[in-house]
Short mmCIF file of C-alpha atoms in Angstrom, two decimals:
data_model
loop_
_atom_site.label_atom_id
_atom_site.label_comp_id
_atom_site.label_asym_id
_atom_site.label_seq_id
_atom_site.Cartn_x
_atom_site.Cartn_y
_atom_site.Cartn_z
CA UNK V 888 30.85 -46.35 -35.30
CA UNK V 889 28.56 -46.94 -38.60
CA UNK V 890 25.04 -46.52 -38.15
CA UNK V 891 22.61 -48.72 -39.67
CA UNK V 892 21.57 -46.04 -42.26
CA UNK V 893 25.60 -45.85 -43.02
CA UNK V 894 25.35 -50.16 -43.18
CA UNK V 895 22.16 -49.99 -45.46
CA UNK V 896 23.79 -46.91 -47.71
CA UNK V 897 27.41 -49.33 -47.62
CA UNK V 898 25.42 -51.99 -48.98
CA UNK V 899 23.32 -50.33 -52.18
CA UNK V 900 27.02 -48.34 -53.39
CA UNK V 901 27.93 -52.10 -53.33
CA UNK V 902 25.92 -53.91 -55.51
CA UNK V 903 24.71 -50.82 -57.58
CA UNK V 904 28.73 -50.57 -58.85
CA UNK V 905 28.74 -54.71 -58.80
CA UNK V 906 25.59 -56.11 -58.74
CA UNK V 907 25.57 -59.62 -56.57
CA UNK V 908 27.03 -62.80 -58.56
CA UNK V 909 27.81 -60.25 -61.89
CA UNK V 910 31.08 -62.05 -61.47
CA UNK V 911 30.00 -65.32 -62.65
CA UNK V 912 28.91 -64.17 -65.69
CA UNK V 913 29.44 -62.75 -68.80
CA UNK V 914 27.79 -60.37 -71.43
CA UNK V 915 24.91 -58.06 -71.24
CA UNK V 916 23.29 -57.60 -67.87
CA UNK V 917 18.94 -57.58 -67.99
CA UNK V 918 19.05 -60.12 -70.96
CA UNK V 919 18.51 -63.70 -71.60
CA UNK V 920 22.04 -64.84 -72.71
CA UNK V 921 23.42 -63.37 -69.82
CA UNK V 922 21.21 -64.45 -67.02
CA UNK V 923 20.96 -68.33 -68.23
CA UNK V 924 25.04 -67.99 -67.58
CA UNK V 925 24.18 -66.48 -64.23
CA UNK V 926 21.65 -69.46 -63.67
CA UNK V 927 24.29 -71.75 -64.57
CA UNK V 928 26.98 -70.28 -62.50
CA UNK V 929 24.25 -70.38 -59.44
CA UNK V 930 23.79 -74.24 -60.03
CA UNK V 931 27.86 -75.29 -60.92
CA UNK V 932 28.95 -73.22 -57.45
CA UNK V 933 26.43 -74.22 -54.99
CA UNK V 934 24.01 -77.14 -56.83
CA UNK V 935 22.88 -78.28 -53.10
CA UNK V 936 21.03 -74.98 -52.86
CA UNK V 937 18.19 -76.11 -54.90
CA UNK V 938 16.74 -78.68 -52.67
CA UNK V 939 17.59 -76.73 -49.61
CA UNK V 940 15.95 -73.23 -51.27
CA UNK V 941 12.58 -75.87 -52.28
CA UNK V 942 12.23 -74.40 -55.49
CA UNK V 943 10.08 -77.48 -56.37
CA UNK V 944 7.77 -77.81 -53.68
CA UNK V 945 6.26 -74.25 -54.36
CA UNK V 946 4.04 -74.60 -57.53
CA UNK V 947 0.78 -72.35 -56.71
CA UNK V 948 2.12 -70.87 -53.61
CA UNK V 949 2.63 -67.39 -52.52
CA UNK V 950 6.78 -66.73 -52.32
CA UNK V 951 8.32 -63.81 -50.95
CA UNK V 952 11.82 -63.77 -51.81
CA UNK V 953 13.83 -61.73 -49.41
CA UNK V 954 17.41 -59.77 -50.87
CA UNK V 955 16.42 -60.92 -54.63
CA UNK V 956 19.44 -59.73 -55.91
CA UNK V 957 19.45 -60.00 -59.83
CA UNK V 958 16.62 -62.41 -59.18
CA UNK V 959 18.15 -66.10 -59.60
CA UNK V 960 16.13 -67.86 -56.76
CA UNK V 961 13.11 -65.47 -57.93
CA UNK V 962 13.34 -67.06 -61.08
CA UNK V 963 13.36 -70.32 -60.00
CA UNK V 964 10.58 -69.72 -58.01
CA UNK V 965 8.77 -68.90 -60.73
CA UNK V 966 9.79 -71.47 -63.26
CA UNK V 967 8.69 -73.80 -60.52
CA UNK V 968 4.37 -72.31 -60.76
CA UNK V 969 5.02 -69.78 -57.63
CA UNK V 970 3.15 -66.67 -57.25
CA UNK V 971 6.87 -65.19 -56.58
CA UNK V 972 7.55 -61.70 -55.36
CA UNK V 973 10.70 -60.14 -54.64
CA UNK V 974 12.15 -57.43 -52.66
CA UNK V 975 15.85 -55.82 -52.30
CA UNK V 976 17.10 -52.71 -50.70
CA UNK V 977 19.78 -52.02 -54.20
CA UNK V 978 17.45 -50.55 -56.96
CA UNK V 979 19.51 -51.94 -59.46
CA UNK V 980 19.11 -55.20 -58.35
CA UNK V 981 15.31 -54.52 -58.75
CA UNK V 982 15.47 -53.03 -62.06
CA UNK V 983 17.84 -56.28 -63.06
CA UNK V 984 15.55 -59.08 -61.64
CA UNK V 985 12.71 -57.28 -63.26
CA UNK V 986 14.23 -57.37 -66.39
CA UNK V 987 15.90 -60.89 -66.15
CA UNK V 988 12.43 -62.56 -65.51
CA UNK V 989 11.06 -60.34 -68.58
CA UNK V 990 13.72 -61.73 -70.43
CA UNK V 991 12.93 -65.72 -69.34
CA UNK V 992 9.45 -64.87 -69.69
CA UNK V 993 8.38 -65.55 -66.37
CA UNK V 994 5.55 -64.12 -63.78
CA UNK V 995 6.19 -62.34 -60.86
CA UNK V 996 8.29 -58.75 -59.88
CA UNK V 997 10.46 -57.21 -57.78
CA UNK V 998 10.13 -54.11 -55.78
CA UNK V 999 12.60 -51.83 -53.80
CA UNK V 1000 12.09 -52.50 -50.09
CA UNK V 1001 13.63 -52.94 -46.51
CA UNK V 1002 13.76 -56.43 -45.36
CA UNK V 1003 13.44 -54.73 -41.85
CA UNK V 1004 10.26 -52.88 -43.08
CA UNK V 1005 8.31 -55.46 -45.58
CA UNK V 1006 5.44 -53.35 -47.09
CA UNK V 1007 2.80 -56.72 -47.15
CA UNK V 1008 -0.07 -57.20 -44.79
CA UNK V 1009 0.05 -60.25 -42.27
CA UNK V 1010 -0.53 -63.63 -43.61
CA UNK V 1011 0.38 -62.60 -47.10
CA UNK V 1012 2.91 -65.92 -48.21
CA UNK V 1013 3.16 -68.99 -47.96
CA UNK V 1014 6.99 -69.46 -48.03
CA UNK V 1015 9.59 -66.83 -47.64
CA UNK V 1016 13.40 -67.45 -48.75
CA UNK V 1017 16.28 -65.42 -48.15
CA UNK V 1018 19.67 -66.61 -49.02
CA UNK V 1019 22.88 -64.88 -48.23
CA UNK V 1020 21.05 -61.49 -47.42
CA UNK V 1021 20.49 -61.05 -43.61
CA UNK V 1022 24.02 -61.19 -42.47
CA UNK V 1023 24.05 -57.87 -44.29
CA UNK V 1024 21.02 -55.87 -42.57
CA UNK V 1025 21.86 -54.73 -39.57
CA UNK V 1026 18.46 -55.15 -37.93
CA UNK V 1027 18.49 -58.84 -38.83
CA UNK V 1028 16.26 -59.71 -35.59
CA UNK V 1029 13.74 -56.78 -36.91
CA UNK V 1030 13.77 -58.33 -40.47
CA UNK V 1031 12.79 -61.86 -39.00
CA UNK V 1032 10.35 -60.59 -37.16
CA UNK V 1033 8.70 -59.03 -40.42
CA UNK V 1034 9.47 -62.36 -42.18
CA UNK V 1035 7.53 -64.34 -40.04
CA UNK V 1036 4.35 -61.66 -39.98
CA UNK V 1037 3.83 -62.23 -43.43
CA UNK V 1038 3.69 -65.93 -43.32
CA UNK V 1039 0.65 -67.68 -42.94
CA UNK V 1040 0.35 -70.20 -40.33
CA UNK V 1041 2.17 -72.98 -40.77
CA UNK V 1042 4.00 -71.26 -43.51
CA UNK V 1043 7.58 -71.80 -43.84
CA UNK V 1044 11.32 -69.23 -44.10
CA UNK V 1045 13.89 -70.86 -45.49
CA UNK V 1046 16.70 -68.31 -44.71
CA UNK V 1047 20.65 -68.98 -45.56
CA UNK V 1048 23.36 -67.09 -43.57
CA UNK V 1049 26.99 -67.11 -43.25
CA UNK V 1050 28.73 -69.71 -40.63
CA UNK V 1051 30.88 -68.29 -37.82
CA UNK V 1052 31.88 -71.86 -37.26
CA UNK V 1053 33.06 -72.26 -41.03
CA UNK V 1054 36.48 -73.49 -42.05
CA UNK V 1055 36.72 -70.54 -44.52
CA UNK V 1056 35.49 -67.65 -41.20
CA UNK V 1057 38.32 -69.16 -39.17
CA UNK V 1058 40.99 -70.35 -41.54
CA UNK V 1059 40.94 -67.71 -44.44
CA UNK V 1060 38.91 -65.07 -42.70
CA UNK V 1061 40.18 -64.94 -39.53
CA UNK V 1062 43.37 -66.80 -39.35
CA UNK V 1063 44.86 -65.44 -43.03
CA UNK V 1064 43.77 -62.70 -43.42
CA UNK V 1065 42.89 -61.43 -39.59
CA UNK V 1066 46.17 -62.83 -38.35
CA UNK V 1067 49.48 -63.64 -41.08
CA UNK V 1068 47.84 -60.44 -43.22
CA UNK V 1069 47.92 -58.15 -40.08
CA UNK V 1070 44.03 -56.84 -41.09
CA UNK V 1071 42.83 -57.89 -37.72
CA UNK V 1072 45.50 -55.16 -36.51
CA UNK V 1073 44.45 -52.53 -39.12
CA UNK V 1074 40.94 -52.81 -38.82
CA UNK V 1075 40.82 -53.16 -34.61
CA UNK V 1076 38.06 -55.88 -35.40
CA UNK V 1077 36.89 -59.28 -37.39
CA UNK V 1078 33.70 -56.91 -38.35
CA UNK V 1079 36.08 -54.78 -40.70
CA UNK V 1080 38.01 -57.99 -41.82
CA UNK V 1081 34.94 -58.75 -42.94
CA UNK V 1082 33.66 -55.84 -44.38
CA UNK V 1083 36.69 -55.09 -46.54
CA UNK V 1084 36.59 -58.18 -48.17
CA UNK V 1085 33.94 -60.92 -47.91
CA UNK V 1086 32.46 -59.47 -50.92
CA UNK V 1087 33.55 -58.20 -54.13
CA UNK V 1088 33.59 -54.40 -54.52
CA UNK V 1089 35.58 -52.98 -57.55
CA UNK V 1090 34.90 -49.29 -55.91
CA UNK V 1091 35.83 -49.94 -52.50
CA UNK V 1092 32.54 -50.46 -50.81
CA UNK V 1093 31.98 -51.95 -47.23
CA UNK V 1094 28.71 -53.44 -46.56
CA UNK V 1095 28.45 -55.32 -43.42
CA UNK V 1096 29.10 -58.55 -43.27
CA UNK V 1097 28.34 -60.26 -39.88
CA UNK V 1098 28.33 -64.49 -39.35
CA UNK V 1099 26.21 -66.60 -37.20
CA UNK V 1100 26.34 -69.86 -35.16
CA UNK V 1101 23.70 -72.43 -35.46
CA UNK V 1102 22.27 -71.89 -31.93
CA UNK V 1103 22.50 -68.17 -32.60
CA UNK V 1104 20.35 -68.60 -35.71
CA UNK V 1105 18.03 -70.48 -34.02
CA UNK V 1106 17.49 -68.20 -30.77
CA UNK V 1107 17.38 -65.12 -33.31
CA UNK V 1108 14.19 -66.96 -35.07
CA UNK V 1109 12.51 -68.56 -32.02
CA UNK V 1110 12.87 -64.63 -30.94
CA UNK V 1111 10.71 -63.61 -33.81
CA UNK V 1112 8.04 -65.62 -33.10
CA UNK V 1113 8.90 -68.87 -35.03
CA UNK V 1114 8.50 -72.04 -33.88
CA UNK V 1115 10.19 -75.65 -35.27
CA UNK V 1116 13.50 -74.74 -36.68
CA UNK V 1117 16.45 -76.43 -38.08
CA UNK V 1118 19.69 -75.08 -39.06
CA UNK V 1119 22.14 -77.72 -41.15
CA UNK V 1120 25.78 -76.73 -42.58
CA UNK V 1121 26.38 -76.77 -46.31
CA UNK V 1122 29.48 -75.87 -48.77
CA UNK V 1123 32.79 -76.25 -48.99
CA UNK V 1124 35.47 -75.81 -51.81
CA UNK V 1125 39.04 -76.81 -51.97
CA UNK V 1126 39.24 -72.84 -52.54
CA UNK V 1127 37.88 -71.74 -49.57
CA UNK V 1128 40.94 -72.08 -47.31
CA UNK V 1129 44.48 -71.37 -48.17
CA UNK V 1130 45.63 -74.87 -47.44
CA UNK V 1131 43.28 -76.98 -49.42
CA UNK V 1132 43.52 -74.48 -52.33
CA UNK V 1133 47.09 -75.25 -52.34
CA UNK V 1134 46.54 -79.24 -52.33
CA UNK V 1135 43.54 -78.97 -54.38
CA UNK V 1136 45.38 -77.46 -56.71
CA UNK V 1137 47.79 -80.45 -56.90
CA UNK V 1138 45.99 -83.23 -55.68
CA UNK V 1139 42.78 -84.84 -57.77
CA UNK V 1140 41.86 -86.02 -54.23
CA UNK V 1141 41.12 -82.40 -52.41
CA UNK V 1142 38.80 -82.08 -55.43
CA UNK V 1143 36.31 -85.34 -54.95
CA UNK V 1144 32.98 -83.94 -54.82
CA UNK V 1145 31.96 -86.28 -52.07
CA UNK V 1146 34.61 -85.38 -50.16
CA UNK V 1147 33.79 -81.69 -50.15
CA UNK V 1148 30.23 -82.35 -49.50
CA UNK V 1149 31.38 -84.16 -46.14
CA UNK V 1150 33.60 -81.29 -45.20
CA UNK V 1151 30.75 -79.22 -46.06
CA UNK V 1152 28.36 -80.75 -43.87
CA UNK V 1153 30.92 -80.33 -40.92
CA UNK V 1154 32.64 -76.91 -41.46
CA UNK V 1155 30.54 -75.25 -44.32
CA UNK V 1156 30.35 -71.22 -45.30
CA UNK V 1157 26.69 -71.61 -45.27
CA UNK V 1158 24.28 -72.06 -42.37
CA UNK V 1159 20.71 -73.15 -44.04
CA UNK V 1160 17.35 -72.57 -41.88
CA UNK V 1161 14.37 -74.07 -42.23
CA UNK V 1162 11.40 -72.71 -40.00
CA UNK V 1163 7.69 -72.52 -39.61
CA UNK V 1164 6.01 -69.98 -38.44
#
């Protein structure tokens, strides 16, 4: 059984070799050219995460990003007036968000840190974001308790996680590829199903990868201290499960934006949470 140092070590050899969203884009990584594309690519794949990230409503206010990654929600905290900060376990994620807001000419840093361990004293930000990060810590009820000790009162964590009752978890994930693939069999598990291939790894790498219900979401931050919470469902593409990829494919229909954003809203990859602390 992996230990949470083996998790944490999993997770830097993968986005060290492939840095998180390097797919989307092309051309130099740590300059401008190349992270405008990556800003682009952000917006085209998942445009809905603006409004539920807030990038707008944080102009003057202390913002603790949490998993910064090359920094794309860093630097639209900062493009936005926030005092932004970020932190990620990968030191070339650091080094790369560093450089990418250098590049853009914007305030604000990132530093190598444990979203489990946060090195800030109490009551040091107003909002803290985290999107797509926590289902890869394994101490994700230790980071949330850190999250919401560095919040001031009445300070808010908006926090995105992957869906356990997705379309894509139970149709691709667990029905395709668990199931008709026969790597539910080879891995004795849905934890290595989704380790060995939720996320792109050129070299082989298995980070954890672990999904959440709504309810679950919300007990795991009322456990760390928080109080109101909401958790919506966001995202779907007519790629996301072998059947609609198919009739996507062939049919203008299983492409209608408004369409997707219904399906989305039902049976999403994406669980957002909103919480104040």
């Amino acid at each position: 059984m992996s230990t949470a140092t083996d998790y944490k070590k999993a997770a830097v050899e993968c986005w060290s070799a492939d840095p998180c969203g390097a797919v989307a884009s092309e051309g130099e990584l740590g300059t401008r050219p190349y992270f405008e594309r990556l800003l682009q690519a952000r917006h085209d794949y998942a445009p809905w995460m603006e409004a539920s990230l807030g990038y707008d409503e944080t102009g003057g206010r202390d913002v603790l990003d949490v998993g910064c990654g090359q920094g794309i929600d860093l630097a639209r905290y900062a493009m936005a007036g926030a005092n932004a900060v970020g932190v990620d376990l990968t030191p070339r994620h650091v080094m790369l968000a560093n450089a990418h807001l250098a590049a853009l000419r914007l305030t604000g840093g990132a530093i190598v840190s444990d979203a489990e361990a946060l090195p800030f004293a109490d009551r040091s930000f107003d909002r803290a974001s985290s999107n797509g990060v926590l289902h890869h810590t394994p101490g994700i009820a230790a980071a949330l308790r850190e999250i919401h000790r560095i919040l001031r009162p009445r300070g808010e964590a908006r926090i995105i996680l992957y869906n356990r009752n997705s379309f894509h978890y139970w149709l691709t994930q667990v029905l395709y590829r668990g199931v008709l693939h026969g790597e539910l069999f080879r891995e004795g598990s849905m934890a290595g199903v989704l380790s060995s291939g939720v996320e792109y790894s050129h070299i082989g790498a298995r980070p954890l990868v672990r999904v959440y219900s709504p309810d679950e979401v919300r007990r795991l931050l009322a456990d760390a201290g928080f109080g109101t919470s909401t958790v919506s469902v966001r995202h779907y593409n007519y790629r996301d499960t072998p059947v609609t990829a198919i009739l996507g494919s062939r049919l203008k229909a299983f492409r209608d934006e408004r369409l997707l954003d219904r399906l989305g809203r039902v049976g999403g990859w994406y669980l957002v949470a909103r919480a104040l602390a």
